[in-house]
CSV table of C-alpha atoms and ligand atoms in Angstrom, one decimal:
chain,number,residue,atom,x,y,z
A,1,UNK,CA,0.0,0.0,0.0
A,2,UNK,CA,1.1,3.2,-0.6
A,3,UNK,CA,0.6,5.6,2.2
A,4,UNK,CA,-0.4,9.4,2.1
A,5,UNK,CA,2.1,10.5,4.5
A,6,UNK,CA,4.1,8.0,6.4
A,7,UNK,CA,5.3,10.0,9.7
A,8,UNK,CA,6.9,7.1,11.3
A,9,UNK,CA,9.6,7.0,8.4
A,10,UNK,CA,10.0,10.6,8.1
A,11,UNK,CA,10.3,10.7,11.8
A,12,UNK,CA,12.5,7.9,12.3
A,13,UNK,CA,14.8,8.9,8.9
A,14,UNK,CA,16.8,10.9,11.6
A,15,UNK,CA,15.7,8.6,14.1
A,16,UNK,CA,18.7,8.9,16.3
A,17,UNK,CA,19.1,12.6,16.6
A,18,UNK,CA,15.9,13.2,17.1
A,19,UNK,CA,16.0,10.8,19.8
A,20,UNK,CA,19.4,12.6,21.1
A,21,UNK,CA,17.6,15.7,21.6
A,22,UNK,CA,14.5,14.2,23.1
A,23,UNK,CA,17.0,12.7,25.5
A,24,UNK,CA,18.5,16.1,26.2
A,25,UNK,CA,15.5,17.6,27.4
A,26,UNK,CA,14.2,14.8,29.6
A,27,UNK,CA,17.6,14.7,31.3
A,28,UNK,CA,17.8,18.6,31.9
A,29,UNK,CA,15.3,18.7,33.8
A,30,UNK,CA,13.7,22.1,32.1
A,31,UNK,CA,10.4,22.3,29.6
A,32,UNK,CA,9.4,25.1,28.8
A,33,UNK,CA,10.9,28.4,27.8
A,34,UNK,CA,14.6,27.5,28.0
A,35,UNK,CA,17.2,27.4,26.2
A,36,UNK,CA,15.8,24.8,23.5
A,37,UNK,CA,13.0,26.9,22.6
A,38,UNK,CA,15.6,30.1,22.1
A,39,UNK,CA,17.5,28.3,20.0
A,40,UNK,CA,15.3,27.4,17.9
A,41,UNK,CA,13.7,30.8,17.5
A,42,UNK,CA,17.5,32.5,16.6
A,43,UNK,CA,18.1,29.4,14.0
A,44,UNK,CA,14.1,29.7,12.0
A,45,UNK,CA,14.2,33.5,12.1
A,46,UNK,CA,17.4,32.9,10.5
A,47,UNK,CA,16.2,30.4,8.4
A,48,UNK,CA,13.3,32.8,7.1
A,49,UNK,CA,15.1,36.2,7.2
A,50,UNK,CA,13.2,37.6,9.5
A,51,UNK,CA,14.6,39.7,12.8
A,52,UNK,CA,12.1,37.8,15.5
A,53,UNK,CA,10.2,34.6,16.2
A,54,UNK,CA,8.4,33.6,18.9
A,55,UNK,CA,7.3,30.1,19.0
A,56,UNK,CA,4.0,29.3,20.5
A,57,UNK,CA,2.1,26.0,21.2
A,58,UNK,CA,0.6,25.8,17.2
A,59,UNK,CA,-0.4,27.7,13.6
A,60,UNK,CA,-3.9,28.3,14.9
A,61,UNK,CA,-2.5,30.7,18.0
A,62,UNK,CA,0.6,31.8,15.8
A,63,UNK,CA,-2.2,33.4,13.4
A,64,UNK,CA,-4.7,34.4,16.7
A,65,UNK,CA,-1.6,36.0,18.5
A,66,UNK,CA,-0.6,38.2,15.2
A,67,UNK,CA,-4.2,39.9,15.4
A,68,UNK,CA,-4.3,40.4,18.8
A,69,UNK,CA,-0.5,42.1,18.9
A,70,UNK,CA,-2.0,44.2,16.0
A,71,UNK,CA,-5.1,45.1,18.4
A,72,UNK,CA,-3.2,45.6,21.4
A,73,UNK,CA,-0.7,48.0,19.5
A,74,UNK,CA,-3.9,49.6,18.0
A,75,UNK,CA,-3.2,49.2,14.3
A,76,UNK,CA,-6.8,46.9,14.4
A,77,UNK,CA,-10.0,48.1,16.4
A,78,UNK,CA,-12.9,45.3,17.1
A,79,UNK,CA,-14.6,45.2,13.5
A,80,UNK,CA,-12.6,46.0,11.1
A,81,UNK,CA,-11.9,43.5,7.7
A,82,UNK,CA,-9.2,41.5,6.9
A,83,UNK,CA,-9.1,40.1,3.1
A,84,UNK,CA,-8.7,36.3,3.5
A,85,UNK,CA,-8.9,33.4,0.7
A,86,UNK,CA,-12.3,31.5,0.7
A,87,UNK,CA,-10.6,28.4,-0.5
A,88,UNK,CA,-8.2,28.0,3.4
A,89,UNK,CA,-8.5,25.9,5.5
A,90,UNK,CA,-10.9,27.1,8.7
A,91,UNK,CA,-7.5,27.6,11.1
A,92,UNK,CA,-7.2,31.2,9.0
A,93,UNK,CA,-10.7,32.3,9.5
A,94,UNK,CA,-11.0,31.1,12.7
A,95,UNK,CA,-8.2,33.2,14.0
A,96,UNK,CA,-9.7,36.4,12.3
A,97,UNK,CA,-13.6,35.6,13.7
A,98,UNK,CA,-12.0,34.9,17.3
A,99,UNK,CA,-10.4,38.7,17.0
A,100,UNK,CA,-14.1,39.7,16.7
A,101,UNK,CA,-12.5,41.1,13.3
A,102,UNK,CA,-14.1,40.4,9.8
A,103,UNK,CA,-13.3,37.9,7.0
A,104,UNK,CA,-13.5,38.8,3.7
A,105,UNK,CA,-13.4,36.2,1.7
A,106,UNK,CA,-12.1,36.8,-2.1
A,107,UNK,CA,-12.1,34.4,-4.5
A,108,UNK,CA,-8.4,32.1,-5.7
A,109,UNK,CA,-7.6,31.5,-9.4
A,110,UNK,CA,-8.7,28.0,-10.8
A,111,UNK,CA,-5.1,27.7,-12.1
A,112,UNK,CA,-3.2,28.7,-9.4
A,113,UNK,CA,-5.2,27.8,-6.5
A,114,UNK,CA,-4.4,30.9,-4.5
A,115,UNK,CA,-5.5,34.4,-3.5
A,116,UNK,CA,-6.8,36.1,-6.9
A,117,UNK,CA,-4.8,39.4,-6.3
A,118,UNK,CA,-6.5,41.3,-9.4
A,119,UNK,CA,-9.9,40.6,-7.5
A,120,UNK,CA,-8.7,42.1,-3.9
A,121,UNK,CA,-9.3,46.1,-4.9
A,122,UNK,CA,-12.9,45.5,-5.3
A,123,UNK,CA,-12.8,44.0,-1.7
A,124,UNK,CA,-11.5,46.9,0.0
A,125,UNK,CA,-13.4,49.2,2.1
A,126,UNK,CA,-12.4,52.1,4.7
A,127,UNK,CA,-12.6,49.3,7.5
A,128,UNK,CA,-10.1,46.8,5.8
A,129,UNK,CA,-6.8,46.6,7.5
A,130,UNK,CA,-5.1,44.1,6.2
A,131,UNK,CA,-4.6,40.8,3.8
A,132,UNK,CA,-3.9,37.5,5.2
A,133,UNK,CA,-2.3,35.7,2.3
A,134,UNK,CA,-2.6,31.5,2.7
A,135,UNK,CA,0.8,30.0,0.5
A,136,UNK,CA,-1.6,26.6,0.6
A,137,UNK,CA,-0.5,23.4,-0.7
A,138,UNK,CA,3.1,25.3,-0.4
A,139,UNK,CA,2.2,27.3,-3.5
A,140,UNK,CA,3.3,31.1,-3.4
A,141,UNK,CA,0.5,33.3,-2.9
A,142,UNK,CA,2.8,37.0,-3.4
A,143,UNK,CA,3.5,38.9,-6.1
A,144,UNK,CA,4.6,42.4,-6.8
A,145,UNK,CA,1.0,43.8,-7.5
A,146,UNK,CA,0.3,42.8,-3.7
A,147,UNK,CA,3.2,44.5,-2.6
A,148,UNK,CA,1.7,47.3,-4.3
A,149,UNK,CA,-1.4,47.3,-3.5
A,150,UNK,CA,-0.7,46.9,0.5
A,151,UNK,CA,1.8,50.3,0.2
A,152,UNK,CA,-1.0,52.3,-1.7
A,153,UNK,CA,-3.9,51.7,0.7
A,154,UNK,CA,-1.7,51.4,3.9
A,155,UNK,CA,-2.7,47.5,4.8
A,156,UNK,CA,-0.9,45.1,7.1
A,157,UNK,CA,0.0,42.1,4.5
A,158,UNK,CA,0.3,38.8,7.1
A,159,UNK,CA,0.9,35.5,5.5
A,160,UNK,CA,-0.2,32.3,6.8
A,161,UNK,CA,2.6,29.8,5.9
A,162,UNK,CA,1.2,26.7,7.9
A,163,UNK,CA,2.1,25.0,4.2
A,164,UNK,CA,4.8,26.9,2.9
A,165,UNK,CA,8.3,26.6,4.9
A,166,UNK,CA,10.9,27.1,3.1
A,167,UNK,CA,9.0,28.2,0.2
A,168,UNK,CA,10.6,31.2,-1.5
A,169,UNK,CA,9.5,34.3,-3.7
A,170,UNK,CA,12.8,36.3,-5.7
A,171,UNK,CA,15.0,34.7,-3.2
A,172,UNK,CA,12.7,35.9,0.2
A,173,UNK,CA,11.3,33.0,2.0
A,174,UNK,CA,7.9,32.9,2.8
A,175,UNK,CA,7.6,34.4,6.6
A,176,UNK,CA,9.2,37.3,5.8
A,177,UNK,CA,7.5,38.7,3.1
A,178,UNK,CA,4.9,40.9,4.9
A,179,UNK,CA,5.0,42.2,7.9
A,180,UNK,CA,3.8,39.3,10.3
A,181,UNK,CA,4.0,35.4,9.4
A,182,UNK,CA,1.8,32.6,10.9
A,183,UNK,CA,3.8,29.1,10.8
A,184,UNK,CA,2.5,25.6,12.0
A,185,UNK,CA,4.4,22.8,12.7
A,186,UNK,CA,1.5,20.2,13.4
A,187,UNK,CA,3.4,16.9,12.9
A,188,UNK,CA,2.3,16.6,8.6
A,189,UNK,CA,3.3,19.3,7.4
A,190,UNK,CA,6.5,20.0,6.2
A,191,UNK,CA,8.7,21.2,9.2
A,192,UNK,CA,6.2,18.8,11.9
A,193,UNK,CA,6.9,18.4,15.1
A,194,UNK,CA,6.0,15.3,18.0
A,195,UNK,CA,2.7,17.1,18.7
A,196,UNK,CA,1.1,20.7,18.5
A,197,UNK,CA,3.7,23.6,17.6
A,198,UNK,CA,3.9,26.6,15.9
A,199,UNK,CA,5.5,30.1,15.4
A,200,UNK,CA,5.4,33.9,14.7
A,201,UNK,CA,8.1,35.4,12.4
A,202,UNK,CA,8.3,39.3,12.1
A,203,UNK,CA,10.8,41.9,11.7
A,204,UNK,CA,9.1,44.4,13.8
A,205,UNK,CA,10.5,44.2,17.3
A,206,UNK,CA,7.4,45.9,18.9
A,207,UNK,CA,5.1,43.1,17.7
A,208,UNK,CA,7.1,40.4,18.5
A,209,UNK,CA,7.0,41.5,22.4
A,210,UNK,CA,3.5,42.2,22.9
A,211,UNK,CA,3.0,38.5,20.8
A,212,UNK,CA,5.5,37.2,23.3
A,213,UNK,CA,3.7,38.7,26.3
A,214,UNK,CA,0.5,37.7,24.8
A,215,UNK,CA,1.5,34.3,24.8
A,216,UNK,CA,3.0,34.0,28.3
A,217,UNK,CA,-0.9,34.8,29.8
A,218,UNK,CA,-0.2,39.1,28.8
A,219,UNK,CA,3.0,39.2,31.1
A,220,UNK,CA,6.3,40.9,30.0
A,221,UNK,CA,8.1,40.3,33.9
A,222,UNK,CA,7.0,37.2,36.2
A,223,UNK,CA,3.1,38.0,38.1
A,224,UNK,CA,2.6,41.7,36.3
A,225,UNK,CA,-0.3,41.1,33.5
A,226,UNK,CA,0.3,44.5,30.9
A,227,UNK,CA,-2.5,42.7,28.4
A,228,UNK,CA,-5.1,39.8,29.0
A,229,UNK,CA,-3.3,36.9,27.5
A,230,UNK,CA,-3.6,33.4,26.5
A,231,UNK,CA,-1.1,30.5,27.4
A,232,UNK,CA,0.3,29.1,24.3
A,233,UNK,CA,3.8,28.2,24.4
A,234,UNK,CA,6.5,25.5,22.5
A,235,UNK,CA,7.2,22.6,24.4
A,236,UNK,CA,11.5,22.5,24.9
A,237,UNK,CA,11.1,18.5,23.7
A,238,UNK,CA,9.3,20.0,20.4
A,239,UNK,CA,12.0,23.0,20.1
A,240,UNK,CA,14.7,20.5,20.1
A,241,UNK,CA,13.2,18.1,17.9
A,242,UNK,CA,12.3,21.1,15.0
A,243,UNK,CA,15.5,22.3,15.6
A,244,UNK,CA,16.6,18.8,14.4
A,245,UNK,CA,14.5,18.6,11.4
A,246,UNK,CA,15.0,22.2,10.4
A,247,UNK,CA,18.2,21.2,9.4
A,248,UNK,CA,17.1,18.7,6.6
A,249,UNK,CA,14.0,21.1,5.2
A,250,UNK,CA,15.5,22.1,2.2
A,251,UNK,CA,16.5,18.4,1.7
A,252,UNK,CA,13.3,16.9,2.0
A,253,UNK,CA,11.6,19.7,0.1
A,254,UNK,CA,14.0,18.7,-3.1
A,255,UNK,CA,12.6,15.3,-2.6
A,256,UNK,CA,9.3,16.2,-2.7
A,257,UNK,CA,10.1,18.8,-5.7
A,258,UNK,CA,11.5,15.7,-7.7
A,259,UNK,CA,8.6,14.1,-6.8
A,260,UNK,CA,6.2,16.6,-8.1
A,261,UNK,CA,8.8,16.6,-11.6
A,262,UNK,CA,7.9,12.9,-11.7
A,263,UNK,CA,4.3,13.7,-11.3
A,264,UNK,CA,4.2,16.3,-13.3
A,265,UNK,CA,5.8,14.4,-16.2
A,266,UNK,CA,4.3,10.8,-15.7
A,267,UNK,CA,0.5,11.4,-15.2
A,268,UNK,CA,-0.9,11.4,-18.4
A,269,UNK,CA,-5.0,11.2,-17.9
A,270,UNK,CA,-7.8,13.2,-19.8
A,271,UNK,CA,-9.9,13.0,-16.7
A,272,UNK,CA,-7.3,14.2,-14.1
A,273,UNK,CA,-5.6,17.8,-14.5
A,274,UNK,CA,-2.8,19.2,-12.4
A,275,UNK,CA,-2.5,22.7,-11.7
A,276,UNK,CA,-0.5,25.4,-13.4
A,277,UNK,CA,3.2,24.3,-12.4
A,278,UNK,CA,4.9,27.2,-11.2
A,279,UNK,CA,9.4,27.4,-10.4
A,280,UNK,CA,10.5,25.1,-7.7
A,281,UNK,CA,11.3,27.9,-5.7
A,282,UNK,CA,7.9,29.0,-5.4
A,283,UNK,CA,6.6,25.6,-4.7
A,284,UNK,CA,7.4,23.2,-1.8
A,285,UNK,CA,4.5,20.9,-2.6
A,286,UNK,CA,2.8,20.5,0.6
A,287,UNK,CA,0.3,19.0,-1.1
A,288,UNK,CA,-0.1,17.7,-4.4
A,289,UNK,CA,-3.3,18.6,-5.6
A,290,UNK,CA,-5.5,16.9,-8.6
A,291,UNK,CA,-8.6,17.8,-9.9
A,292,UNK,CA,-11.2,15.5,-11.6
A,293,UNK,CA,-14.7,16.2,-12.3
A,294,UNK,CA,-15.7,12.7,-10.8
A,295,UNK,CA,-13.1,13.0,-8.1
A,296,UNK,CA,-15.5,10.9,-5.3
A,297,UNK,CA,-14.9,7.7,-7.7
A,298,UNK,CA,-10.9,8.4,-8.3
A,299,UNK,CA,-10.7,8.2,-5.1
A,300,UNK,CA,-12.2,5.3,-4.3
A,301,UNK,CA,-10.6,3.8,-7.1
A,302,UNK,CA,-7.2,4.7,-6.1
A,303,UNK,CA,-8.0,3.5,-2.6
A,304,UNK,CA,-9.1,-0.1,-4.8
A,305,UNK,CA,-5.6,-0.1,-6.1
A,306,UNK,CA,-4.2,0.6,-2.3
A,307,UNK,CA,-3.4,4.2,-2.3
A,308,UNK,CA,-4.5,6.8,-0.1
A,309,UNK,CA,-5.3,10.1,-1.0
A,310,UNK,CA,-7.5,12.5,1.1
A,311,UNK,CA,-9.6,16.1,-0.2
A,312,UNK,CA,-8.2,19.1,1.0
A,313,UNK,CA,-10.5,19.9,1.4
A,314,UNK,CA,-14.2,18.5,1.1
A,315,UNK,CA,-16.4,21.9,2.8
A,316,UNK,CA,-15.1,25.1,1.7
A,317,UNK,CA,-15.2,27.5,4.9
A,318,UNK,CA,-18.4,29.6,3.8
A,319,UNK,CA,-20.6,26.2,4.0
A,320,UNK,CA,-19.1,25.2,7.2
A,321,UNK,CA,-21.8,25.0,10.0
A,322,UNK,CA,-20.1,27.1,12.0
A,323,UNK,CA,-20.7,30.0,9.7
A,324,UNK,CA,-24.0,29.5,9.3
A,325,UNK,CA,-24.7,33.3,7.9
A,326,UNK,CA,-22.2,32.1,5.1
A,327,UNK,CA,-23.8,29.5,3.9
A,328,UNK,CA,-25.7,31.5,1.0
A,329,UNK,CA,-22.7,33.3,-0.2
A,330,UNK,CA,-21.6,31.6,-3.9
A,331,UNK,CA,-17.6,31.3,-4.4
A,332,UNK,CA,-18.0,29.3,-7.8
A,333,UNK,CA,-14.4,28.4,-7.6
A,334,UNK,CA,-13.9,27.8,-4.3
A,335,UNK,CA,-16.5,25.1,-4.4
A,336,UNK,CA,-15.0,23.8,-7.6
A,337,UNK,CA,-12.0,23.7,-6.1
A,338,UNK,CA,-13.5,21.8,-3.2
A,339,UNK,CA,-15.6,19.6,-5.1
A,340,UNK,CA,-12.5,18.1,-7.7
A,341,UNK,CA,-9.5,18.5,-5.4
A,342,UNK,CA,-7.5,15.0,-4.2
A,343,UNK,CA,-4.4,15.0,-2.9
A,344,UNK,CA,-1.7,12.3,-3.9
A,345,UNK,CA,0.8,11.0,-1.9
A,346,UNK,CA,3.4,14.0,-1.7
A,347,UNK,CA,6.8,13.8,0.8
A,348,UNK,CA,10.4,12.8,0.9
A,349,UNK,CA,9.2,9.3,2.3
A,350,UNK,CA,7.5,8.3,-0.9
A,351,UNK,CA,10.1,6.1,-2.9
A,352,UNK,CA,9.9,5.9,-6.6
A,353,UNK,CA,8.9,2.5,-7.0
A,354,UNK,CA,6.2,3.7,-4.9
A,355,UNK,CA,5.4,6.9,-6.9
A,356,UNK,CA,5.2,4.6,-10.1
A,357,UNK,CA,2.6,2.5,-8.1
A,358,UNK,CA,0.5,6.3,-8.1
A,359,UNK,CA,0.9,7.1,-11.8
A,360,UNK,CA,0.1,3.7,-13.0
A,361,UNK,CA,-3.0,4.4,-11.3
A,362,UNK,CA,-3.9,7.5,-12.3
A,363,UNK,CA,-3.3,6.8,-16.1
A,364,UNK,CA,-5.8,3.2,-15.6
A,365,UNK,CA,-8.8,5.4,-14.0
A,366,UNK,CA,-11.4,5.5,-16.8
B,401,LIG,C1,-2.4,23.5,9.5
B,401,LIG,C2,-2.9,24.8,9.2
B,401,LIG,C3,-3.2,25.8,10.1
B,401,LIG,C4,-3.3,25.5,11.6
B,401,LIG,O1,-2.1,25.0,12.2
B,401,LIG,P1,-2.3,24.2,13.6
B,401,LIG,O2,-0.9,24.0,14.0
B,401,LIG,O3,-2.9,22.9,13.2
B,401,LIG,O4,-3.1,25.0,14.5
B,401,LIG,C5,-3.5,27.0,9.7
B,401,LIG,N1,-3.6,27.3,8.4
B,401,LIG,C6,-3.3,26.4,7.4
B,401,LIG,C7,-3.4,26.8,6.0
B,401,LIG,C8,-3.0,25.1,7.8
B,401,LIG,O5,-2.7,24.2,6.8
């Protein structure tokens, strides 16, 4: 069988570090804000370019924390809009709804999947503040005419890269493009940890102490509260262990590159399309996405010939329960993209006799 994402060989490929630092942690006796977590903060703001990071206990708080810093700093008042993809997944919205702050969801381009930046000036209004930009499936979602459009109508451009590390743009990683980055590190994606973890990376120093404080339950010095905060910190185990891994990122994101070449050259199916391939640099392949018109029966023909492959995702965010008042709003490509999207197997464990396995599939699905 050929397994979506195999964490127990990713995880034990460096097996015996990883284990090292594990060890480390449990013998010094310390686990939470030490000397692992600042370690790995100096080596992935490094990493990205940026001046800060401040890792906290996942993507979901990473993204909350940037909104509230914003709030607490008064750049965004209860309210106000924030210009958002309608095709992420919910963690992006949720962190924006939670604010008390407004979604505005704008449509992504069939072919590239992401944030449609020529339809964002028709979305802003004197209460928008800023653009979250979602890099999903590790595509870029940046471009110069965003960078343009942020200076000329004074927004706040955050990026959620929860699928994008080590994805670049013109030689700038993603996470330090705008001026505040979101970054998960739930175990599957592509820097994962042993459990919940995540991070904020930002150049601006006065952000990254209020998001610090924030974290730490609003307190800048032990017992004095300065905001009302949350608790939402990196465990030192999981520091130690992403430390570890961070090392081997750009590795494993050339093998899942060479994978997508394969892909991208071997699948040869009427019924199955594969979206606009875009540089290397620009593209880390979180996922692998493929669109079918009959995509239920793909995949349960796939699953026939024992591969996995899983919708990312199945209910776009507008016709989630949760957002009940959504529901009547029409995103024609957003539900296209959600009603033809499978993902294929896509990471550095996948070998090629493996990845031959997939296309042989594909290319039999009448
Ligand atoms: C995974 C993910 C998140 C949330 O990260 P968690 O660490 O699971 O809270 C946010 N946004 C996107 C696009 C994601 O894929």
């Amino acid at each position: 069988m050929v397994k979506l994402l195999d964490l127990q060989k990713i995880t034990m490929s460096h097996g015996g570090e990883i284990k090292a630092a594990v060890n480390r942690v449990i013998e010094s006796g310390w686990f939470l804000l030490g000397r692992e977590t600042a370690a790995f903060e100096a080596a992935y703001a490094s990493y990205t370019g940026t001046e800060h990071c401040v890792a906290v206990a996942n993507g979901l708080d990473a993204l909350y924390l940037i909104l509230r810093g914003y709030m607490e700093l008064g750049l965004i008042e209860e309210g106000d809009e924030i210009i958002v993809p309608a095709n992420t997944y919910i963690a992006t919205i949720l962190a924006i709804t939670r604010n008390k702050l407004v979604p505005v969801l704008v449509e992504p381009t069939w072919d590239n999947l992401e944030i449609d930046i020529d339809k964002i000036e028709d979305h802003i209004t004197r209460k928008t503040r800023g653009i979250m930009i979602v890099h999903l499936y590790g595509r870029i979602a940046y471009g110069d005419k965003l960078k343009d459009i942020c200076r000329r109508y004074g927004l706040l451009l955050m990026e959620d890269c929860a699928q994008s590390h080590g994805c670049a743009w013109k030689g700038v990683k993603t996470g330090a493009l705008g001026d505040a980055a979101a970054h998960s590190f739930y175990p599957g994606k592509n820097l994962g940890a042993l459990g919940d973890a995540g991070a904020v990376t930002t150049s601006n120093a006065e952000l990254a102490s209020v998001i610090r404080a924030l974290a730490n339950y609003g307190s800048q010095k032990k017992y004095v509260f300065r905001y009302i905060g949350v608790n939402s910190r990196m465990s030192e185990i999981d520091a130690a262990v992403l430390a570890v891994k961070l090392k081997y990122l750009d590795e494993d994101n050339r093998a899942r590159q060479k994978l997508a070449d394969f892909y991208y050259s071997s699948i040869h199916n009427p019924l199955v399309t594969m979206p606009l391939r875009i540089p290397d640099e620009n593209n880390v392949y979180h996922q692998f996405p493929v669109f079918c018109g009959r995509r239920d029966e793909l995949h349960s023909f796939l699953d026939s010939c024992g591969i996995q492959t899983l919708i990312h995702y199945p209910v776009p965010p507008h016709k989630q329960e949760c957002y009940k008042t959504w529901n009547g709003l029409c995103f024609p490509v957003t539900e296209r993209i959600h009603d033809e999207e499978l993902s294929l197997p896509m990471n550095q464990a996948v070998s090629p006799e493996e990845a031959e396995e997939v296309v042989r599939a594909i290319n039999s699905f009448r």
